[in-house]
Structures are given as C-alpha cells and as structure tokens.
Tab-separated table of C-alpha atoms in Angstrom:
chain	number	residue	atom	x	y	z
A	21	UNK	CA	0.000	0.000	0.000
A	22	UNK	CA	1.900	3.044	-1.124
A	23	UNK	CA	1.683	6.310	0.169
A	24	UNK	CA	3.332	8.633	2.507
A	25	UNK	CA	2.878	8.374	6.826
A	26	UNK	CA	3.542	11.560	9.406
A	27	UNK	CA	4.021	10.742	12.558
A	28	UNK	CA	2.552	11.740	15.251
A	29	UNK	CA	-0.895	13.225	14.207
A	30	UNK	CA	-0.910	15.166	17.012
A	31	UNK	CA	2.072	17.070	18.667
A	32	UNK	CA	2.619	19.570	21.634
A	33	UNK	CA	6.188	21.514	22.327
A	34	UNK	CA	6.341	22.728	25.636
A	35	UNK	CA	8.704	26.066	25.697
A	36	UNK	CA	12.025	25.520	24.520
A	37	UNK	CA	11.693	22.401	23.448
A	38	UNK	CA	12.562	20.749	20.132
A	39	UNK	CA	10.172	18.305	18.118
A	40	UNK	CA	10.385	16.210	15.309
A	41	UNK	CA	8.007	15.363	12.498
A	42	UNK	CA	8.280	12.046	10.818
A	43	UNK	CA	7.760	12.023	7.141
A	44	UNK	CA	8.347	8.595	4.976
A	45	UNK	CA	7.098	7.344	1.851
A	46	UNK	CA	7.182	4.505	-0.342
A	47	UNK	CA	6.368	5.796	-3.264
A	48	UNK	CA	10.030	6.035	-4.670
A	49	UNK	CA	9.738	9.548	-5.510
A	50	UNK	CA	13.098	11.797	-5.414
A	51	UNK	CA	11.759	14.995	-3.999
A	52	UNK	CA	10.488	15.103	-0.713
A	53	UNK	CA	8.622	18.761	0.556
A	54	UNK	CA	8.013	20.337	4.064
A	55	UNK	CA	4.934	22.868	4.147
A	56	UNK	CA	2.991	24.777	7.207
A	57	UNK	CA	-0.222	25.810	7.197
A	58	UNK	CA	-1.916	28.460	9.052
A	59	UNK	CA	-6.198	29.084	8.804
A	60	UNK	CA	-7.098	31.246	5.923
A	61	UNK	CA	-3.253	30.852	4.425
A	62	UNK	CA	-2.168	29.008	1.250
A	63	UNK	CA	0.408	26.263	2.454
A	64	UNK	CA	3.626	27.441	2.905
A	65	UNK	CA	7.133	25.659	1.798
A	66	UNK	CA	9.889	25.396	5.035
A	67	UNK	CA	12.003	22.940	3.182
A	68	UNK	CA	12.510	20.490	0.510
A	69	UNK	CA	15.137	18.260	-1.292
A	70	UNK	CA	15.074	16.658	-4.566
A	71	UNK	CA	17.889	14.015	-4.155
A	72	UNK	CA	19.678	12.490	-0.496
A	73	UNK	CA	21.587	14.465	1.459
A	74	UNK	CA	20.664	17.306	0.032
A	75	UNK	CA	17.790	20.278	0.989
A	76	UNK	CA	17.441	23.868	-0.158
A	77	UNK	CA	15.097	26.046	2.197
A	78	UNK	CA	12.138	27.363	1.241
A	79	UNK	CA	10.422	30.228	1.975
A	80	UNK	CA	10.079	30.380	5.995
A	81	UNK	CA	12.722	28.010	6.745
A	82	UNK	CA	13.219	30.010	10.213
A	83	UNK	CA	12.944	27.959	12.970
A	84	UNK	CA	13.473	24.669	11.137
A	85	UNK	CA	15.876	22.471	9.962
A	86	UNK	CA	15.376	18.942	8.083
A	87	UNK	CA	17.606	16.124	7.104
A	88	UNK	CA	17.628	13.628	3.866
A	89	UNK	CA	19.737	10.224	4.829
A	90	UNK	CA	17.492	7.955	2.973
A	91	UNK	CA	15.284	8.167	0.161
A	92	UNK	CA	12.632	7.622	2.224
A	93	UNK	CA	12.407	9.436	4.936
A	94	UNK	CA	12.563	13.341	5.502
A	95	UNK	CA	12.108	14.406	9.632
A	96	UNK	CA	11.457	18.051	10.235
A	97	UNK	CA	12.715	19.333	13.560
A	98	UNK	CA	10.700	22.713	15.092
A	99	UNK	CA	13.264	23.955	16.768
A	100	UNK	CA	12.719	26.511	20.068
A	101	UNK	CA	14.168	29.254	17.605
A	102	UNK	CA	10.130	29.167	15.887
A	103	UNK	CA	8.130	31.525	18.337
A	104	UNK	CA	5.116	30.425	16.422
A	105	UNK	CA	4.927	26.796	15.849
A	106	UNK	CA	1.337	26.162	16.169
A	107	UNK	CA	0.174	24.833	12.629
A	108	UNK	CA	-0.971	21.910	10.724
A	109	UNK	CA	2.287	20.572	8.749
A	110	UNK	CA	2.291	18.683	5.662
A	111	UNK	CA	4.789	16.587	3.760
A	112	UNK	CA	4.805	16.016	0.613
A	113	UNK	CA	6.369	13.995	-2.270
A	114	UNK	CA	6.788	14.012	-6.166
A	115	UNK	CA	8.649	12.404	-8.718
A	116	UNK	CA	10.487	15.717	-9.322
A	117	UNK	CA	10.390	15.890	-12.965
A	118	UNK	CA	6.949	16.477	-15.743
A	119	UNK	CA	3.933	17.647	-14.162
A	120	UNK	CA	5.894	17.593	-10.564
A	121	UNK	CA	2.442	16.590	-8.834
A	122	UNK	CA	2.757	16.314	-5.407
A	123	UNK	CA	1.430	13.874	-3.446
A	124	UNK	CA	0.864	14.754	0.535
A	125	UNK	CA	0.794	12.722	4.063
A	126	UNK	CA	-2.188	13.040	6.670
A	127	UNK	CA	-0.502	15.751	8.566
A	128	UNK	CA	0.570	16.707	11.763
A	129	UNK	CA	-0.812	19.355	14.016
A	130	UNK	CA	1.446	20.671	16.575
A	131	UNK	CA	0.494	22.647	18.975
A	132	UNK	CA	2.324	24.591	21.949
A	133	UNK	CA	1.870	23.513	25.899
B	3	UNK	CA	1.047	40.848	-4.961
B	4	UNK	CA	0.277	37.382	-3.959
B	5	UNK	CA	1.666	34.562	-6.337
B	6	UNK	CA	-2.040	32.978	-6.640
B	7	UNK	CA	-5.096	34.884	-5.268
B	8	UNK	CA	-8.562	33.150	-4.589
B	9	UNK	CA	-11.693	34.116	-3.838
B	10	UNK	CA	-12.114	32.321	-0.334
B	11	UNK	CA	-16.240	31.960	-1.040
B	12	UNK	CA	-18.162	30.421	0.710
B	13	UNK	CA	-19.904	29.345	-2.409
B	14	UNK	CA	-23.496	27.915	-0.671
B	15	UNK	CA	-24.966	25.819	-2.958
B	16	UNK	CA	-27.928	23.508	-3.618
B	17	UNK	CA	-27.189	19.844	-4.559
B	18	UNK	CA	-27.292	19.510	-7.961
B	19	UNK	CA	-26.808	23.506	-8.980
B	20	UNK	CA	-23.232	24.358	-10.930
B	21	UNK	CA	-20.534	26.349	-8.983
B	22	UNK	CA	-17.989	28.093	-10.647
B	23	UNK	CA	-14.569	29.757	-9.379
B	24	UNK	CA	-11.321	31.233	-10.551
B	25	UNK	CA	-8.104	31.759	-9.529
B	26	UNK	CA	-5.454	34.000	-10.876
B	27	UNK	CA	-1.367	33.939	-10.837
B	28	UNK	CA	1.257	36.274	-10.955
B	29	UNK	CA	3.961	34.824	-12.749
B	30	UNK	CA	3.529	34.546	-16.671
B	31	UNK	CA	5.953	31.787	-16.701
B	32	UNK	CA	4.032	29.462	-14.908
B	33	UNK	CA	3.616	25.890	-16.740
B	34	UNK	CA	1.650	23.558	-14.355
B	35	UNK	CA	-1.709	24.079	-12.533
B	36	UNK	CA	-3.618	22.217	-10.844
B	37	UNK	CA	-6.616	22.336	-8.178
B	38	UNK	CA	-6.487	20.589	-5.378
B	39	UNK	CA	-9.149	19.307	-2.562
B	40	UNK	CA	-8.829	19.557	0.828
B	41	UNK	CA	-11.194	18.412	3.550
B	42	UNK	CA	-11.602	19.759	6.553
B	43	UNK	CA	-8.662	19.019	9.156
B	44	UNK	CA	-7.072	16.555	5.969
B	45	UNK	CA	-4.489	16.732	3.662
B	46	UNK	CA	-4.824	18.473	0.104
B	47	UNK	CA	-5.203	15.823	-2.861
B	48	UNK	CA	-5.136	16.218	-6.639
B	49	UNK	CA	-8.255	16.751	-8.371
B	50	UNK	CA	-7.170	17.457	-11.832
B	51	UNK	CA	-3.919	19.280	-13.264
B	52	UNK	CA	-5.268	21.969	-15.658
B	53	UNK	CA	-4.171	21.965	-19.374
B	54	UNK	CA	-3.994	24.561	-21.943
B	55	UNK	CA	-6.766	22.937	-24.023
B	56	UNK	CA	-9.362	22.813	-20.884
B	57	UNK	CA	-9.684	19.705	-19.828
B	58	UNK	CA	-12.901	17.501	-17.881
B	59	UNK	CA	-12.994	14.377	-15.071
B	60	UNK	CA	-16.688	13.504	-14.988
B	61	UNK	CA	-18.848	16.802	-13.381
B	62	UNK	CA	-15.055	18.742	-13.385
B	63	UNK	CA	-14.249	21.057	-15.683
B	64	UNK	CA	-10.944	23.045	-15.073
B	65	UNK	CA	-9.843	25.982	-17.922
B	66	UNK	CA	-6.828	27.821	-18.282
B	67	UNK	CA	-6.116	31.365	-19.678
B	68	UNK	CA	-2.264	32.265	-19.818
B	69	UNK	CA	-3.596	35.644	-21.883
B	70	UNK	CA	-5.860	36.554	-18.519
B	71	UNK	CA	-3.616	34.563	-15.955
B	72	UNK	CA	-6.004	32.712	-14.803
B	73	UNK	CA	-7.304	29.248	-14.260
B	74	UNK	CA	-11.168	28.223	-13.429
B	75	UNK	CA	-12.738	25.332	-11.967
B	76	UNK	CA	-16.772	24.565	-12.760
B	77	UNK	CA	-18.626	21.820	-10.787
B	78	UNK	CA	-21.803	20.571	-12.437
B	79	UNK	CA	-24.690	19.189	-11.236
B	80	UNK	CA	-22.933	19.196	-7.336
B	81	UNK	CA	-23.103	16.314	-4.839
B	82	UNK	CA	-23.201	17.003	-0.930
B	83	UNK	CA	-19.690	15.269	-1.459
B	84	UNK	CA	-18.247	18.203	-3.135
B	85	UNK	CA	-18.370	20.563	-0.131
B	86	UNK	CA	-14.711	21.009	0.613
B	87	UNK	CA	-11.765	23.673	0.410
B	88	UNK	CA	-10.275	24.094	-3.224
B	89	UNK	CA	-6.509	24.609	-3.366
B	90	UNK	CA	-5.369	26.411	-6.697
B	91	UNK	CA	-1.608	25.728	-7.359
B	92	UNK	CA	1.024	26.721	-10.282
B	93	UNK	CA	4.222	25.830	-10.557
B	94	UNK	CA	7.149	28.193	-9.720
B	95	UNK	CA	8.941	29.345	-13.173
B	96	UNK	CA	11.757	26.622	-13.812
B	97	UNK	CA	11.626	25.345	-10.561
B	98	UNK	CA	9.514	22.272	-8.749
B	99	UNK	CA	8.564	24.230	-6.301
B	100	UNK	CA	4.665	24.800	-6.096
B	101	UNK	CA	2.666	28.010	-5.049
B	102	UNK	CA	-0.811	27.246	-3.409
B	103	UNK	CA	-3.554	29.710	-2.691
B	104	UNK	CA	-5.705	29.985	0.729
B	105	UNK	CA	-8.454	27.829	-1.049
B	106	UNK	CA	-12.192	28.506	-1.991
B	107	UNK	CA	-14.678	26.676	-0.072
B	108	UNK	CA	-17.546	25.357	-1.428
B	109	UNK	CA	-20.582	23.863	1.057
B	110	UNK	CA	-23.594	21.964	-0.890
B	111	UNK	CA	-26.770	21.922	1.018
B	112	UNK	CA	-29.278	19.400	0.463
C-alpha cells in the first residue's frame, strides 16, 4: 500500500523544546517537501530536497531544519528558535520531474503547551 | 502581490446547482496548474492538473487562460460530497517548487 505516513498526528512543544516530524514514503519519488499551514493561508514551503543528502530552504525556513539520509524518509525538527509553531504541517512527495504533482501525508498538528 | 489569489467563497450551494470559481497567478511563466481538494482538518489531494486545451474528469471542468492569468474550476450538477476547500496551485517558473492559494470553499446543502 503506497503512500506517505507523518508521525505523530498530534504534537505539543512545551517552551524551549525541540520536536520532530516524521515524514516517509514509499512511493520512490526523489523529492520530498516540508509545508505549514496556518487558517485562511495558502500552504507554505519550510524545506525540501530533490535528491539524499541534500535540501534547499524554502520560503520560511526560520525555525526549522530537516535532514535527507534515505530516500525515504525526511524528519522536520521545530526547533525553540520558531516563536510560532502552532500549525498543521504537511509533507509532501513528487517524482520531481513532468507535471511535478505532489502527493501529501495526513498531517501533523502541533500545537504549543 | 500574492503569487495565486482566490476568492475564499463560501460558495453555498444547492445539490445539484453548478458552482464556478477562478483563480489568478502572478507569474507569466508558470507551466503547471492544478486544483487541489482539501477536507476539513485533511491533507490536500489532486483533483485534476489543468491543461492549456481545458480539460474535464466527470462533473469537473478546469480551464486555463495564460492571456488573462487565470485558471477556473466549474462543478456541475454538485453532490453534498463536493463541499470542501479548493486549493489552486502553479508551478514556480523553472523550478519544482509549487505556489498554493488559501483555497475557496464550497458547502452543498441538500
């Protein structure tokens, strides 16, 4: 059954805490995206990567950082640098190349304590 | 200027009316679109990518003018189903990175 899983579904950061997002897929695609969103906001890109270890950030990368070891998988980290962490965040993967649809995961929504 | 600007709606309609909604872009050089779905509280998924030729998926009918920067999405004959959030999305110029709008919502009452 392919597709891609975050993990949790539900997060809370206390205050100066750091928390990762999970983010795998099995859908052998090469690029792997990071987006927030906030109510009444389009989604908004934090990082992505089109090939292992390597990411470029997007456009609020402030407050985040990501890694790419495996194909696979692509954690986010919220660091305690983002005052404002409190939003639904979506991966996302595509075959990076054509159309470039991307296909997302469930989501997590992290809140703060 | 925002990269893609919706109308957020809410578009109330009866089942089985038509709704109709645009979306416009900002960056000439744009080569994919696409509209999206998005539930409430779930992730966005593809509906249709939108061609220059207008293109149709059953009661979907998505059009695209590069002259007029804009791209439309018409629902037929609407199902209680179709209530949800519509994500408009373009492509970046060169580049694989996408640029979403805030979404128009559409509710059908029965």
């Amino acid at each position: 059954d392919g597709g891609i899983t975050q993990s949790p579904k539900y997060l809370f950061r206390k205050e100066g805490q750091n928390v990762t997002l999970s983010c795998e897929q099995n859908l052998n695609h090469d690029a792997m995206y990071w987006y927030r969103q906030d109510p009444g906001q389009g989604l908004r890109l934090i990082y992505y990567s089109q090939i292992v270890n390597d990411f470029q950030k997007g456009d609020i990368a402030e407050g985040y950082s990501v890694s790419r070891e495996k194909k696979e998988s692509f954690p986010l980290t919220v660091t305690s640098a983002q005052k404002n962490p409190t939003a639904f965040y979506l991966c996302a993967s595509s075959i990076s190349r054509g159309e470039n649809i991307q296909y997302f995961g469930a989501g997590t929504r992290l809140s703060v304590l | 200027r925002k990269e893609v600007e919706q109308d957020p709606g809410p578009f109330n309609v009866p089942e089985g009316a038509t709704v109709a909604f645009n979306c416009t872009y900002s960056n000439s050089a744009s080569q994919s679109f696409f509209w999206y779905r998005q539930d409430c509280r779930k992730e966005p998924k593809l509906l249709m990518s939108v061609y220059s030729s207008g293109n149709e998926d059953g009661r979907f009918t998505a059009q695209l003018n590069r002259a007029s920067q804009y791209i439309s999405l018409l629902i037929r004959d609407s199902k209680l189903s179709d209530s949800a959030t519509y994500l408009c999305v373009v492509n970046r110029y060169n580049d694989y990175k996408l640029s979403f709008g805030a979404g128009t919502t559409v509710t059908v009452r029965a």
